[in-house]
One Martini backbone bead per residue (centre of mass of N, CA, C, O) as a GRO file, in nm:
protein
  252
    1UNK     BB    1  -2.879   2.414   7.158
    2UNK     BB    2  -2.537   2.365   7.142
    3UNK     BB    3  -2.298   2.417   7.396
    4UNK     BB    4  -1.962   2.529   7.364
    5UNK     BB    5  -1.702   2.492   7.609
    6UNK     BB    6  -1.369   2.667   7.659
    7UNK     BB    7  -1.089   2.530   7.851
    8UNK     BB    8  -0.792   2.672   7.932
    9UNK     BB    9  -0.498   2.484   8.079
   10UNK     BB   10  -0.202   2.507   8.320
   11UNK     BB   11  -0.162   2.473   8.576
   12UNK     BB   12  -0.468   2.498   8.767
   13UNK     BB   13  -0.560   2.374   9.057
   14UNK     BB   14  -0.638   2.666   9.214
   15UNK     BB   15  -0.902   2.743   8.992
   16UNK     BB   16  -1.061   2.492   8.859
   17UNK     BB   17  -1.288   2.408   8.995
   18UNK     BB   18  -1.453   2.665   9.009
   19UNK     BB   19  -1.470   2.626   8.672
   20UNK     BB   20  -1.625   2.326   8.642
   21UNK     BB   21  -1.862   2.410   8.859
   22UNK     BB   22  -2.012   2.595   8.692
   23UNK     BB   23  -2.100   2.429   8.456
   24UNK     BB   24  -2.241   2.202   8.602
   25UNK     BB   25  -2.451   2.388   8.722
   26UNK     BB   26  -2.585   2.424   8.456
   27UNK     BB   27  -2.932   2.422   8.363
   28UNK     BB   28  -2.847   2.378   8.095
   29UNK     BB   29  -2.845   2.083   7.880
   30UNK     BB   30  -2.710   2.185   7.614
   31UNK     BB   31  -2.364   2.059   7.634
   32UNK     BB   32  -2.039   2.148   7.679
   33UNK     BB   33  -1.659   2.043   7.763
   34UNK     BB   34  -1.358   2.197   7.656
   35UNK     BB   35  -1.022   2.055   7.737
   36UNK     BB   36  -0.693   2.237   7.721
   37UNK     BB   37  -0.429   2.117   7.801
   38UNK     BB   38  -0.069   2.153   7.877
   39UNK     BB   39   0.076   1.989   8.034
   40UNK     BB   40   0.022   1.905   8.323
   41UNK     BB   41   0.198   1.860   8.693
   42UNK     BB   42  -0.037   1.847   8.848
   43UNK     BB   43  -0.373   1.836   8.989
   44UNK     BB   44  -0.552   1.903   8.700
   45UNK     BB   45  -0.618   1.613   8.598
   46UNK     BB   46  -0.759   1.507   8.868
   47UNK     BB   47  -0.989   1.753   8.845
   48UNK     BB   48  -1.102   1.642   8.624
   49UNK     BB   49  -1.192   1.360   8.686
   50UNK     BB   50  -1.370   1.454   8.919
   51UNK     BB   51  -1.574   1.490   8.650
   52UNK     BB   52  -1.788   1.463   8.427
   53UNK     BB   53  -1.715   1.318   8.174
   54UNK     BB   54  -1.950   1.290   7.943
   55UNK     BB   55  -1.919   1.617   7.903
   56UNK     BB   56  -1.628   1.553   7.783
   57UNK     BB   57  -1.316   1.687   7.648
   58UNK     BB   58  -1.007   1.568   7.659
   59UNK     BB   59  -0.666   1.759   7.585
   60UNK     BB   60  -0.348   1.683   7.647
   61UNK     BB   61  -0.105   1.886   7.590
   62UNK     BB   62   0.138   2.061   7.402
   63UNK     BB   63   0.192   2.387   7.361
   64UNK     BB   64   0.208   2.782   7.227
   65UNK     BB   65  -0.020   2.880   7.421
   66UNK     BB   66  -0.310   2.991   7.459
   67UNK     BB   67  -0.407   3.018   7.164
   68UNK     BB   68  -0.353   2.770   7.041
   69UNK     BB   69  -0.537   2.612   7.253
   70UNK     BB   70  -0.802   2.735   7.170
   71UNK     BB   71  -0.775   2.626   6.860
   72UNK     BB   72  -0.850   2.360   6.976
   73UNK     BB   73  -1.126   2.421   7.066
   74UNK     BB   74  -1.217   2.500   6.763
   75UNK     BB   75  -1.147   2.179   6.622
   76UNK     BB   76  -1.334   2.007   6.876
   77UNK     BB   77  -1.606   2.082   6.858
   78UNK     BB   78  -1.975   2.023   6.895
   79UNK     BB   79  -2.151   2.251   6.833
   80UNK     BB   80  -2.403   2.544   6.803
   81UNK     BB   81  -2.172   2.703   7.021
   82UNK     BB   82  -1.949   2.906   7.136
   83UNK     BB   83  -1.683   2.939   7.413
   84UNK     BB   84  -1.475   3.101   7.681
   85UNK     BB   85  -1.340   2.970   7.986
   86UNK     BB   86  -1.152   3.030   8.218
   87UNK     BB   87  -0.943   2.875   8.487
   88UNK     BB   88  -0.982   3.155   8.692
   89UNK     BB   89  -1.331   3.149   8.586
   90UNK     BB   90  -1.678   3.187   8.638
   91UNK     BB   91  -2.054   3.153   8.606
   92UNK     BB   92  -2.196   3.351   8.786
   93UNK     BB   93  -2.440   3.188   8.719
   94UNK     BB   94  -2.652   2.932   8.644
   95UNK     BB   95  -2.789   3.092   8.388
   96UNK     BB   96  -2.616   3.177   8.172
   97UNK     BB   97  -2.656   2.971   7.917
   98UNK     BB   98  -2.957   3.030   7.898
   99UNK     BB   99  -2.884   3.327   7.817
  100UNK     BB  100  -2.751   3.271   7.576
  101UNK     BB  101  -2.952   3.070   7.399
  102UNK     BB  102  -3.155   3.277   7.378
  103UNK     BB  103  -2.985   3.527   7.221
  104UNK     BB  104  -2.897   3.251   7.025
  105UNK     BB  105  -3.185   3.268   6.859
  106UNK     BB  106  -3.169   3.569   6.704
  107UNK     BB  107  -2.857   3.532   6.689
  108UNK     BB  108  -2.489   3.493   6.628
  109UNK     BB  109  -2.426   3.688   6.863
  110UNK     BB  110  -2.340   3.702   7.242
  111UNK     BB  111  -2.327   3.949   7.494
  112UNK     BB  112  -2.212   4.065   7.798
  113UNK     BB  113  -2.118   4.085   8.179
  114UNK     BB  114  -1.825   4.142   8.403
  115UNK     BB  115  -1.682   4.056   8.665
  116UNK     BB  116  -1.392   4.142   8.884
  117UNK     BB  117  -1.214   3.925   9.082
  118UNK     BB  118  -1.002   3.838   9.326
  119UNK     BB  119  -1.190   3.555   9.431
  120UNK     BB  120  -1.393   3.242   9.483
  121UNK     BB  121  -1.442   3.317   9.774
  122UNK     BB  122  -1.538   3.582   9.794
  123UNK     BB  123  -1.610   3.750   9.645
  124UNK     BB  124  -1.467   4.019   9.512
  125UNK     BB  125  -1.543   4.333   9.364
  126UNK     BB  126  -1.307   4.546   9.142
  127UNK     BB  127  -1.475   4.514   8.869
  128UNK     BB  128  -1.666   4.665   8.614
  129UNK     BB  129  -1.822   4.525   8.312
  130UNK     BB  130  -2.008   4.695   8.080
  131UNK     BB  131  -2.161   4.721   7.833
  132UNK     BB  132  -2.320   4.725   7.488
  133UNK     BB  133  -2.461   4.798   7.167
  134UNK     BB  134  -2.397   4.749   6.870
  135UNK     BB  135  -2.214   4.941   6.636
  136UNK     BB  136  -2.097   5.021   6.358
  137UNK     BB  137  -1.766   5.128   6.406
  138UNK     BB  138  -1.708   5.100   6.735
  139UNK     BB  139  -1.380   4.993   6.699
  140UNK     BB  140  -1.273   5.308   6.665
  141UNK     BB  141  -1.400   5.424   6.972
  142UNK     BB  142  -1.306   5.163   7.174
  143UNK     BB  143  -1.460   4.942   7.140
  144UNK     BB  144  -1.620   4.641   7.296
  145UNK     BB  145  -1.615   4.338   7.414
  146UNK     BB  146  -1.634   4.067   7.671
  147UNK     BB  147  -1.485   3.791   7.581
  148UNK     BB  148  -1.595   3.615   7.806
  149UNK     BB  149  -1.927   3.646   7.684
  150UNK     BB  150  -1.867   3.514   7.430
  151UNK     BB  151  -2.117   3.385   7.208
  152UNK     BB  152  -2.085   3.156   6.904
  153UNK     BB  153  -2.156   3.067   6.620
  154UNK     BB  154  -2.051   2.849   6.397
  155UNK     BB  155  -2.051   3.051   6.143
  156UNK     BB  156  -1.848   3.226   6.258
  157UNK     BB  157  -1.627   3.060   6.276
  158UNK     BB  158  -1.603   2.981   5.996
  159UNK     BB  159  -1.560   3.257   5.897
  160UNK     BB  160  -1.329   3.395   6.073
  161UNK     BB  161  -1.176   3.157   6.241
  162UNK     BB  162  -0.874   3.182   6.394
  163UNK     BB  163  -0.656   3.281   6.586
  164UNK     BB  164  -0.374   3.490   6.593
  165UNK     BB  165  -0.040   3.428   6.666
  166UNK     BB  166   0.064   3.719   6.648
  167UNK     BB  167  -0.065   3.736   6.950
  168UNK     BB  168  -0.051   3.750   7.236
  169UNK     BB  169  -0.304   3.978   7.395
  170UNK     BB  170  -0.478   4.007   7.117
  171UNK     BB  171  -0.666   3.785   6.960
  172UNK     BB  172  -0.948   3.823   7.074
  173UNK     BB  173  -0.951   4.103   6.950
  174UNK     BB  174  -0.918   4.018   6.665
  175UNK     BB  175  -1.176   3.814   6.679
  176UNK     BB  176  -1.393   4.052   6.707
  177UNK     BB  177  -1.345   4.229   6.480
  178UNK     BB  178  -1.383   4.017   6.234
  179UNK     BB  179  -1.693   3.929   6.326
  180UNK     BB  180  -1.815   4.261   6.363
  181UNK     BB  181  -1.692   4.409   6.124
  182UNK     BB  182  -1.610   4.209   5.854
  183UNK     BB  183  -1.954   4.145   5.899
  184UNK     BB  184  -2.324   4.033   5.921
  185UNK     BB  185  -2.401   3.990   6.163
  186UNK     BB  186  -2.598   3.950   6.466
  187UNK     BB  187  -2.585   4.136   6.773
  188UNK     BB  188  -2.600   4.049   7.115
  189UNK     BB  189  -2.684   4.217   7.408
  190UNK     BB  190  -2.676   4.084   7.777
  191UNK     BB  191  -2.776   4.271   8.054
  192UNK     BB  192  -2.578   4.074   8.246
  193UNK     BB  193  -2.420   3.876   8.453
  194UNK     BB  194  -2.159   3.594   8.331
  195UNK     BB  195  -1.845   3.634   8.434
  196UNK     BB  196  -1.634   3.582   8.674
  197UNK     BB  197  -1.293   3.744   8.651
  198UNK     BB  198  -0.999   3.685   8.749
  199UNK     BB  199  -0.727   3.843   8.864
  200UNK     BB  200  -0.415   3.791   8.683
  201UNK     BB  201  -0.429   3.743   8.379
  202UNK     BB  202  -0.326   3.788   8.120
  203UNK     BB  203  -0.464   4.067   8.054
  204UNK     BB  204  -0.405   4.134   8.431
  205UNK     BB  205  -0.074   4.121   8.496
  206UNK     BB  206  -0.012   4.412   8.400
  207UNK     BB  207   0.154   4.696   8.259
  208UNK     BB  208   0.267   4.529   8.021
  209UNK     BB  209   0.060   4.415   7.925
  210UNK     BB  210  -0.151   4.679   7.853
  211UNK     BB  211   0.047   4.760   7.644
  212UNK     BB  212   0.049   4.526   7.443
  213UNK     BB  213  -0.256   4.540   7.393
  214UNK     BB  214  -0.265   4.800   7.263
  215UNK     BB  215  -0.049   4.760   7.045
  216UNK     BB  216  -0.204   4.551   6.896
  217UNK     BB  217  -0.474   4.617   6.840
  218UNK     BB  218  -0.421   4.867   6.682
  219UNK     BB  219  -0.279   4.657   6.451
  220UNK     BB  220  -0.561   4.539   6.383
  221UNK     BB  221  -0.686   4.798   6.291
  222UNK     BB  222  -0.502   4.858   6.080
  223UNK     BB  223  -0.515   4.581   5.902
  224UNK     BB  224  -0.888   4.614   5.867
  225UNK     BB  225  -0.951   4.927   5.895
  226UNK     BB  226  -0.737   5.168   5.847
  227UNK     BB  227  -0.579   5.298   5.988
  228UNK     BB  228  -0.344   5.462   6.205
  229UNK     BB  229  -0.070   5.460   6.363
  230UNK     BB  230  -0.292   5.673   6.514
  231UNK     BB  231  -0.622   5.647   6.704
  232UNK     BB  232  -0.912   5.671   6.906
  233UNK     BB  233  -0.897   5.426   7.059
  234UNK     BB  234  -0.648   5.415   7.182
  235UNK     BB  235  -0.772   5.645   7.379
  236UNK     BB  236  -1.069   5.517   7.440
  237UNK     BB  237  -1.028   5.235   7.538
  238UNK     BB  238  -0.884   5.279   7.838
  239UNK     BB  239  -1.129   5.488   7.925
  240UNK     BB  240  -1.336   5.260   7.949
  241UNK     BB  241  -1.233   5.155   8.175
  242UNK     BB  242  -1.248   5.349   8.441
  243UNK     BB  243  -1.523   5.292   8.526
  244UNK     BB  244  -1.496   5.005   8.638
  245UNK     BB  245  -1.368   5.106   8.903
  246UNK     BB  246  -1.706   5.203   9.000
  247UNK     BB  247  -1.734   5.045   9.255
  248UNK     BB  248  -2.033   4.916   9.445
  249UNK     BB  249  -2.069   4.931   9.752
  250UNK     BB  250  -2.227   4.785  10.017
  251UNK     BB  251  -2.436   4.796  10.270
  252UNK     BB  252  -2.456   4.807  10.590
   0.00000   0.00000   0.00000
């Protein structure tokens, strides 16, 4: 199985070797690297050549925003399941995509556990975000995968189709509600952690982003499940994120 990871940038030259080089030590050997830039002005575009071409597609050009080019990720994969890296994210260990390729041996979807850090210098961790296993209608109570760990099949692609543009900062949750509620797909959780996430991204930059992607969310179950208004997800999705805040300090 053929797996293709899309990582978007656009002036990321601070923190995308870090997220280049997880995927290249990654030991699974059936990869592809899909790399869409948004004409980055720095030196962006020279950390992406200094690693092996071979294994990458590199599309460079302006976009309409992450969701957009992250869809052109979407129609340029070659591989038999897709995943999105983001450029100041990296893959928690080398075997990462090994045990998703092995998960997506008897599913759909497959999806684990992130972490989010300071910094990919300290790895200090911020917060855990640990999953759970899907159950239909799981997405009314508040549930969600953790996008970051998130890898489908291409029928998956097929049947669901690309992000809905009409979403700022939750587009992703709104093609996993699609994915998880409105199919018939067979998902899997991996309990282990895949993808170290730096904080301070589109989804973690502040309170003003928090309220928005939760108001989008919201419309997406308004919109594929009929909820109303207000629905139970509004308050219990939020309050599933506190406990990831109860991050285990190490023994000195």
């Amino acid at each position: 199985m053929k797996i293709s990871v899309i990582t978007v940038c656009c002036n990321s030259a601070r923190t995308l070797g870090y997220t280049l080089e997880s995927f290249f030590c990654q030991n699974y050997p059936e990869k592809e690297l899909v790399v869409i830039d948004g004409a980055s002005t720095d030196e962006t575009l020279n950390i992406i050549r200094s690693f092996p071409q071979e294994r990458m597609i590199v599309i460079s050009e302006p976009d309409r925003g992450l969701y957009d080019a992250m869809n052109k990720g979407f129609d340029r994969f070659t591989g038999d399941a897709i995943g999105f890296l983001n450029s100041d994210d990296r893959f928690h260990d080398n075997e990462a995509l090994f045990e998703i390729a092995r998960a997506l041996g008897d599913s759909d979807i497959a999806f684990g556990n992130i972490d989010f850090v300071a910094d990919h210098v300290s790895s200090r961790v911020v917060r855990k975000w640990r999953g759970s296993e899907y159950n239909r209608g799981a997405f009314r109570r508040g549930w969600m995968a953790p996008h970051p760990s998130c890898y489908a099949r291409r029928a998956v692609v097929d049947a669901v189709g690309f992000f809905d543009l009409k979403y700022q900062t939750a587009a992703d949750y709104d093609w996993m509600l699609r994915a998880f509620e409105l199919q018939e797909f067979r998902a899997r959780f991996l309990d282990r952690t895949l993808v170290d996430m730096q904080v301070g991204g589109n989804s973690t930059s502040g309170i003003s982003a928090y309220i928005r992607s939760n108001i989008e969310s919201l419309q997406a179950r308004r919109k594929h499940l009929g909820t109303g208004v207000i629905d139970l997800a509004l308050f219990a999705k939020p309050l599933r994120k506190v406990t990831q805040f109860a991050v285990r300090r190490p023994v000195l």
